[in-house]
Amino acid sequence: MGLELYLDLLSQPCRALYIFARSNNIPFEFKQVELIKGEHKTEEFQKVNLLMKVPAMRDGSFTLAESIAILLYMVRKFKTPDHWYPSDLQKRARVDEYLSWQHVNIRGKGSKVFLMKVLLPLLTGQPLPPEKLEGATEELNVVLKQFEDKFLQDKPFIAGSEISLADLIALVELMQPVCSGYELFEERPKLAAWRRRVEEAVGKQLFQEAHEKILNAKNLTADKIAPELMENFKHQLLKQTT
């Protein structure tokens, strides 16, 4: 049994794993876990990840949760090119610094905009009050400026002249609000240029392929969501976005 990746490409971390594995020619079996159908709640999936979240990985009898841990496992097992997670102490520290910061910042604020613009209106049947969306957008704009000023600066990539895990994870997260209709790159030329470099580094066709499902998320309808998940999703989203 080879490497198995349990993914739903609606998820940002899942897209990062998919792009990383494909761009590095890492052999894996794609195990689709559809979140909106509740497939992450099944007994079968809990044998892979008791936390009932994607992504997850199985390598023989070894299972692993959490996207960063899985990415680092693949870096080490498949000895991917050094630029992904540099051996240079200070470059690696820059990658680690970003990975430590991004969870509640780029990920947290970008996800909130997506939830408010796409999922919450879908589940409640009501448009979100404009002032709430404006507040979430302002929060995202604050961390985008921090990302440019602190992490990107005037470098081609976060760790220097080559792409790293930090860049890949950053961009898939920023695509989440973009796919909700918030064009955050339009008035940020430095960020837009960085995005082009990241896409070129992993392959534009692969990047587009990985984002095809989330780009169509605005066409999602409530009837496609498992009924037993509807109220749970609604409760969780209202709690996250208030």
Coordinates of N, CA, C and O in Angstrom, one line a residue, residues 32-153:
Q32 N -10.9 10.9 -2.1 CA -11.9 12.0 -2.0 C -12.7 11.8 -0.7 O -13.3 10.8 -0.5
V33 N -12.7 12.9 0.1 CA -13.6 13.0 1.3 C -14.5 14.2 1.1 O -14.0 15.3 1.3
E34 N -15.7 14.1 0.8 CA -16.6 15.2 0.5 C -17.2 15.7 1.8 O -18.0 15.1 2.4
L35 N -16.7 16.9 2.2 CA -17.1 17.5 3.5 C -18.6 17.8 3.5 O -19.3 17.5 4.5
I36 N -19.2 18.3 2.4 CA -20.6 18.7 2.4 C -21.5 17.5 2.5 O -22.7 17.6 2.8
K37 N -21.0 16.3 2.2 CA -21.7 15.0 2.3 C -21.5 14.4 3.7 O -22.1 13.3 4.0
G38 N -20.6 15.0 4.5 CA -20.4 14.4 5.8 C -19.5 13.2 5.8 O -19.5 12.5 6.8
E39 N -18.7 13.0 4.7 CA -17.9 11.8 4.7 C -16.7 11.8 5.7 O -16.1 10.8 5.9
H40 N -16.4 13.0 6.2 CA -15.4 13.1 7.2 C -15.9 12.6 8.6 O -15.1 12.4 9.5
K41 N -17.2 12.3 8.7 CA -17.8 11.9 10.0 C -18.0 10.4 10.0 O -18.4 9.8 11.0
T42 N -17.6 9.7 9.0 CA -17.9 8.2 8.9 C -16.9 7.5 9.8 O -15.8 7.9 10.0
E43 N -17.3 6.3 10.2 CA -16.5 5.4 11.0 C -15.2 5.0 10.2 O -14.1 4.9 10.7
E44 N -15.4 4.8 8.9 CA -14.3 4.4 8.0 C -13.2 5.5 8.0 O -12.0 5.2 8.2
F45 N -13.6 6.8 7.9 CA -12.6 7.9 7.9 C -12.0 8.1 9.3 O -10.8 8.4 9.4
Q46 N -12.8 7.8 10.3 CA -12.2 8.0 11.7 C -11.0 7.0 11.9 O -10.2 7.3 12.8
K47 N -11.0 5.9 11.2 CA -9.8 5.0 11.3 C -8.6 5.7 10.8 O -7.5 5.3 11.2
V48 N -8.7 6.6 9.9 CA -7.6 7.4 9.4 C -7.3 8.6 10.2 O -6.1 8.9 10.5
N49 N -8.3 9.3 10.6 CA -8.2 10.5 11.4 C -9.3 10.6 12.4 O -10.4 11.0 12.0
L50 N -9.0 10.3 13.6 CA -10.0 10.4 14.7 C -10.5 11.8 14.9 O -11.6 12.0 15.4
L51 N -9.8 12.8 14.4 CA -10.2 14.2 14.6 C -11.3 14.6 13.6 O -11.9 15.6 13.7
M52 N -11.5 13.7 12.6 CA -12.6 13.9 11.6 C -12.4 15.2 10.8 O -13.3 15.9 10.6
K53 N -11.2 15.4 10.4 CA -10.9 16.6 9.6 C -10.0 16.1 8.4 O -9.2 15.2 8.5
V54 N -10.1 16.9 7.3 CA -9.1 16.7 6.2 C -8.2 18.0 6.2 O -8.6 19.0 6.7
P55 N -7.0 17.8 5.7 CA -6.4 16.6 5.1 C -6.0 15.5 6.1 O -5.8 15.8 7.3
A56 N -5.8 14.3 5.6 CA -5.2 13.3 6.4 C -4.4 12.4 5.5 O -4.6 12.4 4.2
M57 N -3.5 11.6 6.1 CA -2.6 10.8 5.3 C -2.5 9.4 5.8 O -2.5 9.2 7.1
R58 N -2.4 8.4 5.0 CA -2.0 7.1 5.4 C -0.8 6.6 4.5 O -0.9 6.7 3.3
D59 N 0.2 6.1 5.2 CA 1.4 5.6 4.5 C 1.6 4.2 5.1 O 2.2 4.1 6.2
G60 N 1.1 3.2 4.4 CA 1.1 1.8 5.0 C 0.2 1.8 6.2 O -1.0 2.1 6.2
S61 N 0.8 1.4 7.4 CA 0.0 1.4 8.6 C 0.1 2.7 9.4 O -0.6 2.8 10.4
F62 N 0.8 3.7 8.9 CA 1.1 4.9 9.6 C 0.1 6.0 9.1 O -0.1 6.2 7.9
T63 N -0.6 6.6 10.0 CA -1.6 7.7 9.7 C -1.1 9.0 10.3 O -0.4 9.0 11.3
L64 N -1.5 10.1 9.6 CA -1.1 11.4 10.1 C -2.1 12.4 9.8 O -2.7 12.4 8.7
A65 N -2.4 13.3 10.7 CA -3.3 14.5 10.5 C -2.5 15.7 10.5 O -1.3 15.8 10.8
E66 N -3.2 16.8 10.2 CA -2.6 18.2 10.1 C -1.7 18.4 8.9 O -0.7 17.8 8.7
S67 N -2.1 19.4 8.1 CA -1.5 19.7 6.8 C 0.0 20.0 6.9 O 0.8 19.5 6.1
I68 N 0.4 20.8 7.9 CA 1.8 21.1 8.0 C 2.7 19.9 8.3 O 3.7 19.6 7.7
A69 N 2.2 19.1 9.2 CA 2.9 17.8 9.6 C 3.0 16.9 8.3 O 4.0 16.3 8.1
I70 N 1.9 16.8 7.6 CA 1.9 16.0 6.4 C 2.9 16.5 5.3 O 3.7 15.8 4.7
L71 N 2.9 17.8 5.1 CA 3.8 18.4 4.1 C 5.3 18.1 4.5 O 6.1 17.8 3.7
L72 N 5.6 18.3 5.8 CA 6.9 18.1 6.3 C 7.3 16.6 6.2 O 8.5 16.3 5.9
Y73 N 6.4 15.7 6.4 CA 6.6 14.3 6.3 C 7.0 14.0 4.8 O 7.9 13.3 4.5
M74 N 6.2 14.6 3.9 CA 6.5 14.3 2.4 C 7.9 15.0 2.1 O 8.6 14.4 1.3
V75 N 8.2 16.1 2.6 CA 9.5 16.8 2.3 C 10.6 15.8 2.7 O 11.6 15.6 1.9
R76 N 10.5 15.2 3.8 CA 11.6 14.4 4.4 C 11.6 13.0 3.7 O 12.7 12.5 3.4
K77 N 10.4 12.4 3.5 CA 10.4 11.1 3.0 C 10.8 11.1 1.5 O 11.6 10.2 1.1
F78 N 10.4 12.0 0.8 CA 10.6 12.0 -0.7 C 11.8 12.9 -1.1 O 12.1 13.1 -2.3
K79 N 12.5 13.5 -0.1 CA 13.7 14.3 -0.3 C 13.4 15.3 -1.5 O 14.2 15.4 -2.5
T80 N 12.4 16.1 -1.3 CA 12.1 17.1 -2.3 C 13.1 18.2 -2.3 O 13.9 18.4 -1.4
P81 N 13.2 19.0 -3.4 CA 14.2 20.1 -3.5 C 14.3 21.0 -2.3 O 13.3 21.3 -1.7
D82 N 15.5 21.4 -2.0 CA 15.8 22.0 -0.7 C 15.0 23.3 -0.6 O 14.7 23.7 0.6
H83 N 14.6 24.0 -1.7 CA 14.0 25.3 -1.5 C 12.6 25.2 -0.8 O 12.2 26.2 -0.2
W84 N 12.0 24.0 -0.9 CA 10.7 23.9 -0.2 C 10.7 24.1 1.3 O 9.9 24.8 1.9
Y85 N 11.8 23.5 1.9 CA 12.0 23.7 3.3 C 13.5 23.7 3.5 O 14.1 22.7 3.8
P86 N 14.1 24.9 3.4 CA 15.5 25.0 3.2 C 16.3 24.4 4.4 O 16.0 24.5 5.5
S87 N 17.5 23.9 4.0 CA 18.4 23.4 5.0 C 19.2 24.6 5.7 O 19.6 24.4 6.8
D88 N 19.3 25.7 4.9 CA 19.9 26.9 5.5 C 19.1 27.3 6.8 O 17.9 27.5 6.7
L89 N 19.8 27.5 7.9 CA 19.1 27.7 9.2 C 18.2 28.9 9.1 O 17.0 28.9 9.6
Q90 N 18.6 30.0 8.6 CA 17.9 31.3 8.6 C 16.7 31.2 7.6 O 15.6 31.7 7.9
K91 N 16.9 30.7 6.5 CA 15.9 30.5 5.5 C 14.7 29.6 6.0 O 13.6 29.9 5.9
R92 N 15.2 28.5 6.6 CA 14.2 27.6 7.2 C 13.4 28.3 8.4 O 12.2 28.2 8.5
A93 N 14.1 29.2 9.1 CA 13.5 29.9 10.2 C 12.4 30.9 9.6 O 11.3 31.1 10.3
R94 N 12.7 31.4 8.5 CA 11.7 32.3 7.8 C 10.4 31.5 7.4 O 9.3 32.0 7.6
V95 N 10.6 30.3 6.9 CA 9.5 29.5 6.6 C 8.7 29.1 7.9 O 7.5 29.3 7.9
D96 N 9.4 28.7 8.9 CA 8.8 28.4 10.2 C 8.0 29.6 10.8 O 6.9 29.4 11.3
E97 N 8.6 30.7 10.7 CA 8.0 32.0 11.2 C 6.7 32.2 10.5 O 5.7 32.5 11.2
Y98 N 6.6 32.1 9.2 CA 5.4 32.3 8.5 C 4.3 31.2 8.9 O 3.2 31.5 9.2
L99 N 4.8 30.0 8.9 CA 3.8 28.9 9.2 C 3.3 29.0 10.6 O 2.1 28.7 10.9
S100 N 4.1 29.6 11.5 CA 3.6 29.8 12.9 C 2.6 30.9 13.0 O 1.7 30.9 13.8
W101 N 2.7 31.9 12.1 CA 1.9 33.1 12.1 C 0.6 33.0 11.4 O -0.4 33.6 11.8
Q102 N 0.6 32.2 10.3 CA -0.5 32.3 9.4 C -1.8 31.8 9.8 O -2.9 32.2 9.4
H103 N -1.9 30.8 10.8 CA -3.1 30.2 11.1 C -4.2 31.1 11.5 O -5.3 31.0 11.0
V104 N -4.0 32.0 12.5 CA -5.1 32.9 12.9 C -5.0 34.2 12.2 O -5.9 35.1 12.4
N105 N -4.1 34.4 11.2 CA -4.0 35.6 10.5 C -4.5 35.5 9.1 O -5.7 35.7 8.8
I106 N -3.7 35.1 8.2 CA -4.1 34.9 6.8 C -5.2 33.9 6.7 O -6.3 34.1 6.1
R107 N -5.0 32.7 7.3 CA -6.0 31.7 7.3 C -7.3 32.1 8.0 O -8.4 32.0 7.4
G108 N -7.2 32.6 9.2 CA -8.3 33.0 10.0 C -9.2 34.0 9.3 O -10.4 33.9 9.2
K109 N -8.5 35.1 8.8 CA -9.3 36.3 8.3 C -9.8 36.0 6.9 O -10.9 36.4 6.5
G110 N -9.0 35.2 6.1 CA -9.4 34.9 4.7 C -10.6 33.9 4.7 O -11.5 34.1 4.0
S111 N -10.5 32.9 5.6 CA -11.6 32.0 5.7 C -12.9 32.7 6.2 O -14.0 32.3 5.7
K112 N -12.8 33.6 7.1 CA -14.0 34.3 7.6 C -14.7 35.1 6.5 O -15.9 35.0 6.4
V113 N -14.0 35.7 5.6 CA -14.6 36.4 4.5 C -15.3 35.4 3.6 O -16.5 35.6 3.1
F114 N -14.7 34.3 3.3 CA -15.3 33.2 2.5 C -16.6 32.7 3.1 O -17.7 32.6 2.5
L115 N -16.5 32.4 4.4 CA -17.7 31.9 5.1 C -18.9 32.9 5.1 O -20.0 32.5 4.9
M116 N -18.5 34.2 5.2 CA -19.6 35.2 5.3 C -20.2 35.5 3.9 O -21.4 35.7 3.8
K117 N -19.4 35.4 2.9 CA -19.8 35.7 1.5 C -20.5 34.6 0.8 O -21.4 34.8 0.0
V118 N -20.1 33.3 1.2 CA -20.6 32.2 0.4 C -21.5 31.3 1.3 O -22.6 31.0 1.0
L119 N -20.9 30.7 2.4 CA -21.6 29.7 3.1 C -22.7 30.1 4.0 O -23.8 29.5 4.0
L120 N -22.5 31.2 4.7 CA -23.5 31.7 5.6 C -24.8 32.1 4.9 O -25.9 31.6 5.3
P121 N -24.8 32.8 3.8 CA -26.1 33.1 3.1 C -26.7 31.9 2.6 O -27.9 31.8 2.5
L122 N -25.9 30.9 2.1 CA -26.4 29.6 1.6 C -27.2 28.9 2.7 O -28.3 28.4 2.4
L123 N -26.6 28.8 3.9 CA -27.2 28.0 5.0 C -28.4 28.7 5.6 O -29.3 28.1 6.1
T124 N -28.4 30.1 5.7 CA -29.4 30.8 6.4 C -30.5 31.3 5.5 O -31.6 31.6 5.9
G125 N -30.2 31.3 4.2 CA -31.1 31.9 3.2 C -31.3 33.4 3.3 O -32.1 34.0 2.6
Q126 N -30.4 34.0 4.0 CA -30.4 35.5 4.2 C -29.1 36.1 3.8 O -28.0 35.5 4.2
P127 N -29.1 37.2 3.1 CA -27.8 37.9 2.9 C -27.2 38.4 4.2 O -27.9 38.8 5.1
L128 N -25.9 38.5 4.2 CA -25.2 38.9 5.4 C -25.3 40.5 5.5 O -25.2 41.1 4.5
P129 N -25.6 41.0 6.7 CA -25.6 42.5 6.8 C -24.3 43.1 6.3 O -23.2 42.6 6.7
P130 N -24.3 44.1 5.5 CA -23.1 44.7 4.9 C -22.0 45.1 5.9 O -20.8 44.9 5.6
E131 N -22.5 45.6 7.0 CA -21.5 46.1 8.0 C -20.6 44.9 8.6 O -19.5 45.1 8.9
K132 N -21.2 43.7 8.7 CA -20.5 42.6 9.2 C -19.4 42.2 8.1 O -18.3 41.8 8.5
L133 N -19.8 42.2 6.9 CA -18.9 41.8 5.8 C -17.7 42.8 5.7 O -16.6 42.5 5.5
E134 N -18.1 44.1 5.9 CA -17.1 45.2 5.8 C -16.1 45.0 7.0 O -14.9 45.2 6.8
G135 N -16.6 44.6 8.1 CA -15.7 44.4 9.3 C -14.7 43.3 9.0 O -13.5 43.4 9.3
A136 N -15.2 42.2 8.4 CA -14.3 41.0 8.1 C -13.3 41.4 7.1 O -12.2 41.0 7.1
T137 N -13.7 42.2 6.1 CA -12.8 42.6 5.0 C -11.7 43.5 5.5 O -10.6 43.4 5.1
E138 N -12.1 44.4 6.5 CA -11.1 45.3 7.1 C -10.1 44.4 7.9 O -8.9 44.7 7.8
E139 N -10.5 43.4 8.6 CA -9.6 42.6 9.3 C -8.6 41.9 8.4 O -7.4 41.7 8.6
L140 N -9.2 41.4 7.2 CA -8.3 40.7 6.2 C -7.3 41.7 5.7 O -6.1 41.4 5.5
N141 N -7.7 42.9 5.4 CA -6.8 43.9 4.8 C -5.7 44.2 5.8 O -4.5 44.5 5.3
V142 N -5.9 44.2 7.1 CA -4.9 44.5 8.0 C -3.8 43.4 7.9 O -2.6 43.7 7.9
V143 N -4.2 42.1 7.9 CA -3.2 41.0 7.8 C -2.5 41.0 6.4 O -1.4 40.5 6.3
L144 N -3.2 41.4 5.4 CA -2.6 41.4 4.1 C -1.4 42.4 4.1 O -0.4 42.2 3.5
K145 N -1.6 43.6 4.7 CA -0.6 44.6 4.8 C 0.6 44.0 5.6 O 1.8 44.2 5.3
Q146 N 0.3 43.3 6.7 CA 1.3 42.7 7.5 C 2.1 41.7 6.7 O 3.3 41.6 6.8
F147 N 1.4 40.9 5.9 CA 2.0 39.9 5.1 C 3.0 40.6 4.1 O 4.1 40.1 3.9
E148 N 2.6 41.6 3.4 CA 3.4 42.3 2.5 C 4.6 43.0 3.2 O 5.8 42.8 2.7
D149 N 4.4 43.7 4.3 CA 5.4 44.4 5.0 C 6.4 43.6 5.7 O 7.6 43.8 5.7
K150 N 5.9 42.6 6.4 CA 6.7 41.7 7.3 C 7.3 40.5 6.6 O 8.5 40.2 6.7
F151 N 6.5 39.8 5.8 CA 6.9 38.5 5.3 C 7.4 38.6 3.9 O 8.4 37.9 3.6
L152 N 6.8 39.3 3.0 CA 7.2 39.4 1.6 C 8.3 40.4 1.4 O 9.3 40.2 0.7
Q153 N 8.1 41.6 1.9 CA 9.0 42.7 1.8 C 9.3 43.0 0.3 O 8.4 43.0 -0.5

